[in-house]
PDB file of C-alpha atoms in Angstrom:
ATOM      1  CA  UNK O   1     100.476 119.108 123.275  1.00 75.00           C
ATOM      2  CA  UNK O   2      99.526 122.251 120.463  1.00 92.00           C
ATOM      3  CA  UNK O   3      99.288 121.602 116.800  1.00 93.00           C
ATOM      4  CA  UNK O   4     102.114 124.156 116.689  1.00 93.00           C
ATOM      5  CA  UNK O   5     104.399 121.840 118.448  1.00 94.00           C
ATOM      6  CA  UNK O   6     103.327 118.980 116.974  1.00 95.00           C
ATOM      7  CA  UNK O   7     103.988 120.438 113.878  1.00 95.00           C
ATOM      8  CA  UNK O   8     107.289 121.360 114.793  1.00 93.00           C
ATOM      9  CA  UNK O   9     107.707 117.850 115.974  1.00 96.00           C
ATOM     10  CA  UNK O  10     106.568 116.360 112.769  1.00 96.00           C
ATOM     11  CA  UNK O  11     109.205 118.243 110.762  1.00 95.00           C
ATOM     12  CA  UNK O  12     111.757 116.304 112.696  1.00 94.00           C
ATOM     13  CA  UNK O  13     110.092 113.017 111.398  1.00 95.00           C
ATOM     14  CA  UNK O  14     108.209 112.221 114.692  1.00 96.00           C
ATOM     15  CA  UNK O  15     105.200 109.471 113.450  1.00 96.00           C
ATOM     16  CA  UNK O  16     103.959 109.708 116.799  1.00 97.00           C
ATOM     17  CA  UNK O  17     103.148 113.893 116.769  1.00 96.00           C
ATOM     18  CA  UNK O  18     101.920 112.888 113.257  1.00 97.00           C
ATOM     19  CA  UNK O  19      99.353 110.919 114.676  1.00 96.00           C
ATOM     20  CA  UNK O  20      98.277 113.393 117.486  1.00 96.00           C
ATOM     21  CA  UNK O  21      98.406 116.301 114.587  1.00 96.00           C
ATOM     22  CA  UNK O  22      95.942 114.272 112.030  1.00 96.00           C
ATOM     23  CA  UNK O  23      93.697 113.858 114.972  1.00 95.00           C
ATOM     24  CA  UNK O  24      93.691 117.397 115.372  1.00 95.00           C
ATOM     25  CA  UNK O  25      93.355 118.698 112.317  1.00 95.00           C
ATOM     26  CA  UNK O  26      91.888 116.042 110.090  1.00 95.00           C
ATOM     27  CA  UNK O  27      88.149 117.152 111.234  1.00 94.00           C
ATOM     28  CA  UNK O  28      88.470 120.826 110.039  1.00 95.00           C
ATOM     29  CA  UNK O  29      90.791 120.437 107.067  1.00 95.00           C
ATOM     30  CA  UNK O  30      87.391 117.845 105.858  1.00 95.00           C
ATOM     31  CA  UNK O  31      85.080 120.714 106.544  1.00 94.00           C
ATOM     32  CA  UNK O  32      86.668 123.323 104.371  1.00 94.00           C
ATOM     33  CA  UNK O  33      87.498 121.302 101.702  1.00 95.00           C
ATOM     34  CA  UNK O  34      83.668 119.662 101.385  1.00 94.00           C
ATOM     35  CA  UNK O  35      82.635 123.022 101.376  1.00 92.00           C
ATOM     36  CA  UNK O  36      85.151 123.983  98.470  1.00 92.00           C
ATOM     37  CA  UNK O  37      85.424 120.772  96.379  1.00 94.00           C
ATOM     38  CA  UNK O  38      81.411 119.845  97.546  1.00 90.00           C
ATOM     39  CA  UNK O  39      81.568 115.851  96.280  1.00 90.00           C
ATOM     40  CA  UNK O  40      82.304 113.535  99.425  1.00 92.00           C
ATOM     41  CA  UNK O  41      84.800 111.415  97.657  1.00 93.00           C
ATOM     42  CA  UNK O  42      86.509 113.930  95.956  1.00 93.00           C
ATOM     43  CA  UNK O  43      87.070 115.700  99.245  1.00 94.00           C
ATOM     44  CA  UNK O  44      88.171 112.771 101.100  1.00 95.00           C
ATOM     45  CA  UNK O  45      90.921 112.718  98.377  1.00 96.00           C
ATOM     46  CA  UNK O  46      91.987 116.131  98.660  1.00 96.00           C
ATOM     47  CA  UNK O  47      92.295 115.431 102.378  1.00 96.00           C
ATOM     48  CA  UNK O  48      94.650 112.669 102.090  1.00 97.00           C
ATOM     49  CA  UNK O  49      96.598 114.806  99.422  1.00 96.00           C
ATOM     50  CA  UNK O  50      96.784 117.372 102.278  1.00 97.00           C
ATOM     51  CA  UNK O  51      98.028 115.374 104.964  1.00 96.00           C
ATOM     52  CA  UNK O  52     100.355 113.688 102.823  1.00 96.00           C
ATOM     53  CA  UNK O  53     101.656 117.318 101.772  1.00 96.00           C
ATOM     54  CA  UNK O  54     101.569 118.297 105.450  1.00 95.00           C
ATOM     55  CA  UNK O  55     104.183 115.009 106.178  1.00 96.00           C
ATOM     56  CA  UNK O  56     106.416 116.003 103.804  1.00 96.00           C
ATOM     57  CA  UNK O  57     106.395 119.546 103.900  1.00 96.00           C
ATOM     58  CA  UNK O  58     106.279 120.239 107.890  1.00 96.00           C
ATOM     59  CA  UNK O  59     109.264 121.688 107.843  1.00 95.00           C
ATOM     60  CA  UNK O  60     108.431 124.315 105.592  1.00 95.00           C
ATOM     61  CA  UNK O  61     106.192 125.980 108.509  1.00 93.00           C
ATOM     62  CA  UNK O  62     107.198 128.976 110.144  1.00 90.00           C
ATOM     63  CA  UNK O  63     105.670 129.810 113.433  1.00 87.00           C
ATOM     64  CA  UNK O  64     106.410 133.255 113.555  1.00 89.00           C
ATOM     65  CA  UNK O  65     103.752 133.906 110.408  1.00 90.00           C
ATOM     66  CA  UNK O  66     100.723 132.159 112.371  1.00 90.00           C
ATOM     67  CA  UNK O  67      99.481 129.121 113.988  1.00 92.00           C
ATOM     68  CA  UNK O  68      99.752 125.677 112.554  1.00 94.00           C
ATOM     69  CA  UNK O  69      96.012 125.115 111.674  1.00 92.00           C
ATOM     70  CA  UNK O  70      96.100 128.330 110.082  1.00 93.00           C
ATOM     71  CA  UNK O  71      98.866 127.127 107.899  1.00 95.00           C
ATOM     72  CA  UNK O  72      97.195 123.556 107.449  1.00 95.00           C
ATOM     73  CA  UNK O  73      94.321 124.888 106.383  1.00 94.00           C
ATOM     74  CA  UNK O  74      95.361 127.588 104.196  1.00 94.00           C
ATOM     75  CA  UNK O  75      97.434 124.094 102.481  1.00 95.00           C
ATOM     76  CA  UNK O  76      93.832 122.732 102.452  1.00 96.00           C
ATOM     77  CA  UNK O  77      92.178 125.351 100.661  1.00 96.00           C
ATOM     78  CA  UNK O  78      94.578 125.850  98.125  1.00 95.00           C
ATOM     79  CA  UNK O  79      94.612 122.259  97.491  1.00 96.00           C
ATOM     80  CA  UNK O  80      90.808 122.476  97.051  1.00 95.00           C
ATOM     81  CA  UNK O  81      90.393 125.248  94.712  1.00 94.00           C
ATOM     82  CA  UNK O  82      93.477 123.158  92.538  1.00 94.00           C
ATOM     83  CA  UNK O  83      90.722 120.362  92.512  1.00 94.00           C
ATOM     84  CA  UNK O  84      88.203 122.531  91.709  1.00 93.00           C
ATOM     85  CA  UNK O  85      90.048 123.961  89.065  1.00 93.00           C
ATOM     86  CA  UNK O  86      91.483 120.793  87.811  1.00 92.00           C
ATOM     87  CA  UNK O  87      87.645 119.601  87.276  1.00 89.00           C
ATOM     88  CA  UNK O  88      86.837 122.797  85.672  1.00 90.00           C
ATOM     89  CA  UNK O  89      89.526 122.386  82.768  1.00 89.00           C
ATOM     90  CA  UNK O  90      88.413 118.770  82.012  1.00 88.00           C
ATOM     91  CA  UNK O  91      85.183 119.610  81.754  1.00 87.00           C
ATOM     92  CA  UNK O  92      86.434 122.208  79.055  1.00 88.00           C
ATOM     93  CA  UNK O  93      88.443 119.882  77.307  1.00 88.00           C
ATOM     94  CA  UNK O  94      85.963 117.651  77.021  1.00 85.00           C
ATOM     95  CA  UNK O  95      83.718 119.987  75.552  1.00 84.00           C
ATOM     96  CA  UNK O  96      86.364 121.100  73.115  1.00 84.00           C
ATOM     97  CA  UNK O  97      86.858 117.716  71.956  1.00 81.00           C
ATOM     98  CA  UNK O  98      83.280 116.595  71.700  1.00 78.00           C
ATOM     99  CA  UNK O  99      82.948 119.798  69.738  1.00 78.00           C
ATOM    100  CA  UNK O 100      86.052 118.989  67.627  1.00 79.00           C
ATOM    101  CA  UNK O 101      84.436 115.765  66.447  1.00 78.00           C
ATOM    102  CA  UNK O 102      81.105 117.186  65.961  1.00 71.00           C
ATOM    103  CA  UNK O 103      78.872 115.276  68.534  1.00 59.00           C
ATOM    104  CA  UNK O 104      76.839 116.760  70.748  1.00 55.00           C
ATOM    105  CA  UNK O 105      77.309 116.594  74.634  1.00 55.00           C
ATOM    106  CA  UNK O 106      76.190 113.351  76.225  1.00 56.00           C
ATOM    107  CA  UNK O 107      72.422 113.586  77.992  1.00 59.00           C
ATOM    108  CA  UNK O 108      74.653 113.166  81.458  1.00 69.00           C
ATOM    109  CA  UNK O 109      76.602 115.814  80.664  1.00 68.00           C
ATOM    110  CA  UNK O 110      73.562 118.577  79.411  1.00 66.00           C
ATOM    111  CA  UNK O 111      71.903 117.250  82.891  1.00 70.00           C
ATOM    112  CA  UNK O 112      74.997 117.884  84.570  1.00 75.00           C
ATOM    113  CA  UNK O 113      75.724 121.518  83.074  1.00 74.00           C
ATOM    114  CA  UNK O 114      72.089 122.140  83.673  1.00 70.00           C
ATOM    115  CA  UNK O 115      72.118 121.278  87.531  1.00 74.00           C
ATOM    116  CA  UNK O 116      75.292 123.194  87.679  1.00 69.00           C
ATOM    117  CA  UNK O 117      74.049 126.474  85.805  1.00 70.00           C
ATOM    118  CA  UNK O 118      71.037 126.567  88.359  1.00 74.00           C
ATOM    119  CA  UNK O 119      73.390 126.118  91.449  1.00 77.00           C
ATOM    120  CA  UNK O 120      75.679 129.095  90.068  1.00 74.00           C
ATOM    121  CA  UNK O 121      72.628 130.870  89.922  1.00 79.00           C
ATOM    122  CA  UNK O 122      71.605 130.346  93.388  1.00 82.00           C
ATOM    123  CA  UNK O 123      74.960 130.811  94.942  1.00 79.00           C
ATOM    124  CA  UNK O 124      75.294 134.558  92.881  1.00 82.00           C
ATOM    125  CA  UNK O 125      71.566 135.035  94.250  1.00 87.00           C
ATOM    126  CA  UNK O 126      72.903 134.257  97.844  1.00 86.00           C
ATOM    127  CA  UNK O 127      75.999 136.226  97.257  1.00 84.00           C
ATOM    128  CA  UNK O 128      73.730 139.600  96.273  1.00 89.00           C
ATOM    129  CA  UNK O 129      72.171 139.004  99.736  1.00 89.00           C
ATOM    130  CA  UNK O 130      75.654 140.089 101.166  1.00 89.00           C
ATOM    131  CA  UNK O 131      77.232 143.490 102.297  1.00 90.00           C
ATOM    132  CA  UNK O 132      79.347 144.584  99.504  1.00 88.00           C
ATOM    133  CA  UNK O 133      82.034 144.262 101.726  1.00 86.00           C
ATOM    134  CA  UNK O 134      81.482 140.511 102.963  1.00 88.00           C
ATOM    135  CA  UNK O 135      80.762 139.766  98.497  1.00 88.00           C
ATOM    136  CA  UNK O 136      84.139 141.495  98.092  1.00 88.00           C
ATOM    137  CA  UNK O 137      85.849 139.384 100.807  1.00 88.00           C
ATOM    138  CA  UNK O 138      84.460 136.407  99.993  1.00 86.00           C
ATOM    139  CA  UNK O 139      84.855 136.596  96.230  1.00 85.00           C
ATOM    140  CA  UNK O 140      88.764 137.418  96.775  1.00 86.00           C
ATOM    141  CA  UNK O 141      89.015 134.253  98.597  1.00 85.00           C
ATOM    142  CA  UNK O 142      87.224 131.549  97.274  1.00 79.00           C
ATOM    143  CA  UNK O 143      86.591 132.692  93.828  1.00 77.00           C
ATOM    144  CA  UNK O 144      90.189 134.165  93.180  1.00 76.00           C
ATOM    145  CA  UNK O 145      92.256 132.086  95.461  1.00 79.00           C
ATOM    146  CA  UNK O 146      93.699 134.599  97.879  1.00 82.00           C
ATOM    147  CA  UNK O 147      94.256 133.808 101.374  1.00 86.00           C
ATOM    148  CA  UNK O 148      92.818 136.009 104.058  1.00 87.00           C
ATOM    149  CA  UNK O 149      96.156 137.491 104.552  1.00 89.00           C
ATOM    150  CA  UNK O 150      96.029 138.707 100.954  1.00 88.00           C
ATOM    151  CA  UNK O 151      92.590 139.783 100.825  1.00 89.00           C
ATOM    152  CA  UNK O 152      93.375 141.907 103.875  1.00 92.00           C
ATOM    153  CA  UNK O 153      96.200 143.513 101.644  1.00 92.00           C
ATOM    154  CA  UNK O 154      94.582 143.752  98.372  1.00 90.00           C
ATOM    155  CA  UNK O 155      91.643 145.889 100.508  1.00 92.00           C
ATOM    156  CA  UNK O 156      94.184 147.688 102.922  1.00 93.00           C
ATOM    157  CA  UNK O 157      91.867 146.388 106.077  1.00 92.00           C
ATOM    158  CA  UNK O 158      93.647 144.811 108.976  1.00 93.00           C
ATOM    159  CA  UNK O 159      93.368 140.726 109.159  1.00 91.00           C
ATOM    160  CA  UNK O 160      91.295 140.828 111.471  1.00 92.00           C
ATOM    161  CA  UNK O 161      88.259 143.173 109.989  1.00 92.00           C
ATOM    162  CA  UNK O 162      88.610 140.771 106.853  1.00 90.00           C
ATOM    163  CA  UNK O 163      88.296 137.571 109.307  1.00 91.00           C
ATOM    164  CA  UNK O 164      85.106 139.130 110.909  1.00 92.00           C
ATOM    165  CA  UNK O 165      83.852 139.864 107.127  1.00 90.00           C
ATOM    166  CA  UNK O 166      84.455 136.489 105.881  1.00 89.00           C
ATOM    167  CA  UNK O 167      82.998 134.649 108.987  1.00 91.00           C
ATOM    168  CA  UNK O 168      79.863 136.544 108.487  1.00 92.00           C
ATOM    169  CA  UNK O 169      79.287 136.318 105.046  1.00 87.00           C
ATOM    170  CA  UNK O 170      80.112 132.512 105.105  1.00 89.00           C
ATOM    171  CA  UNK O 171      77.257 132.169 108.129  1.00 90.00           C
ATOM    172  CA  UNK O 172      75.200 134.195 105.825  1.00 89.00           C
ATOM    173  CA  UNK O 173      75.827 132.245 102.818  1.00 83.00           C
ATOM    174  CA  UNK O 174      75.465 129.329 104.606  1.00 85.00           C
ATOM    175  CA  UNK O 175      71.910 130.097 105.595  1.00 86.00           C
ATOM    176  CA  UNK O 176      71.003 131.306 102.598  1.00 84.00           C
ATOM    177  CA  UNK O 177      72.318 128.040 100.294  1.00 79.00           C
ATOM    178  CA  UNK O 178      70.866 125.567 103.305  1.00 77.00           C
ATOM    179  CA  UNK O 179      67.269 126.599 101.475  1.00 58.00           C
ATOM    180  CA  UNK O 180      68.686 125.180  98.137  1.00 51.00           C
ATOM    181  CA  UNK O 181      69.412 121.667  99.375  1.00 45.00           C
TER     182      UNK O 181
END
């Protein structure tokens, strides 16, 4: 059975269909979430949240708007971006509180900030190696949180063109960032 049909059956409460759908989508969902969140343990948590949301909100899936896998991956991307933003906000709150109390940041926090700064610089360098069109598409999708469809609308381009830019840009980024490890 295809993911679209399984998702429709899941919307009706079919547990066996959910098991089959889980087997189909859990790998791609984890891969996407892992690229966004980066931390393996946090990625696993986000995947569980996405799959739970999938069970609860399967009825919201509209086959007329796209494939089930695209819908599930959109849910996963949004949840992963939310987790990254939440972690960033928590770190900023901790820094404000430490500054308010007058104490400097702990050594581990300083080391983490330095490491994060180096990673950001590496990503910036790799983004600079993309074509302007690829960089614009990747930035809108992964930093601004837009879906591919929304990126296409913002750039007044066909969805297929945006998908191609994204695929090529992400491939180039992966190759560039592979040297950072």
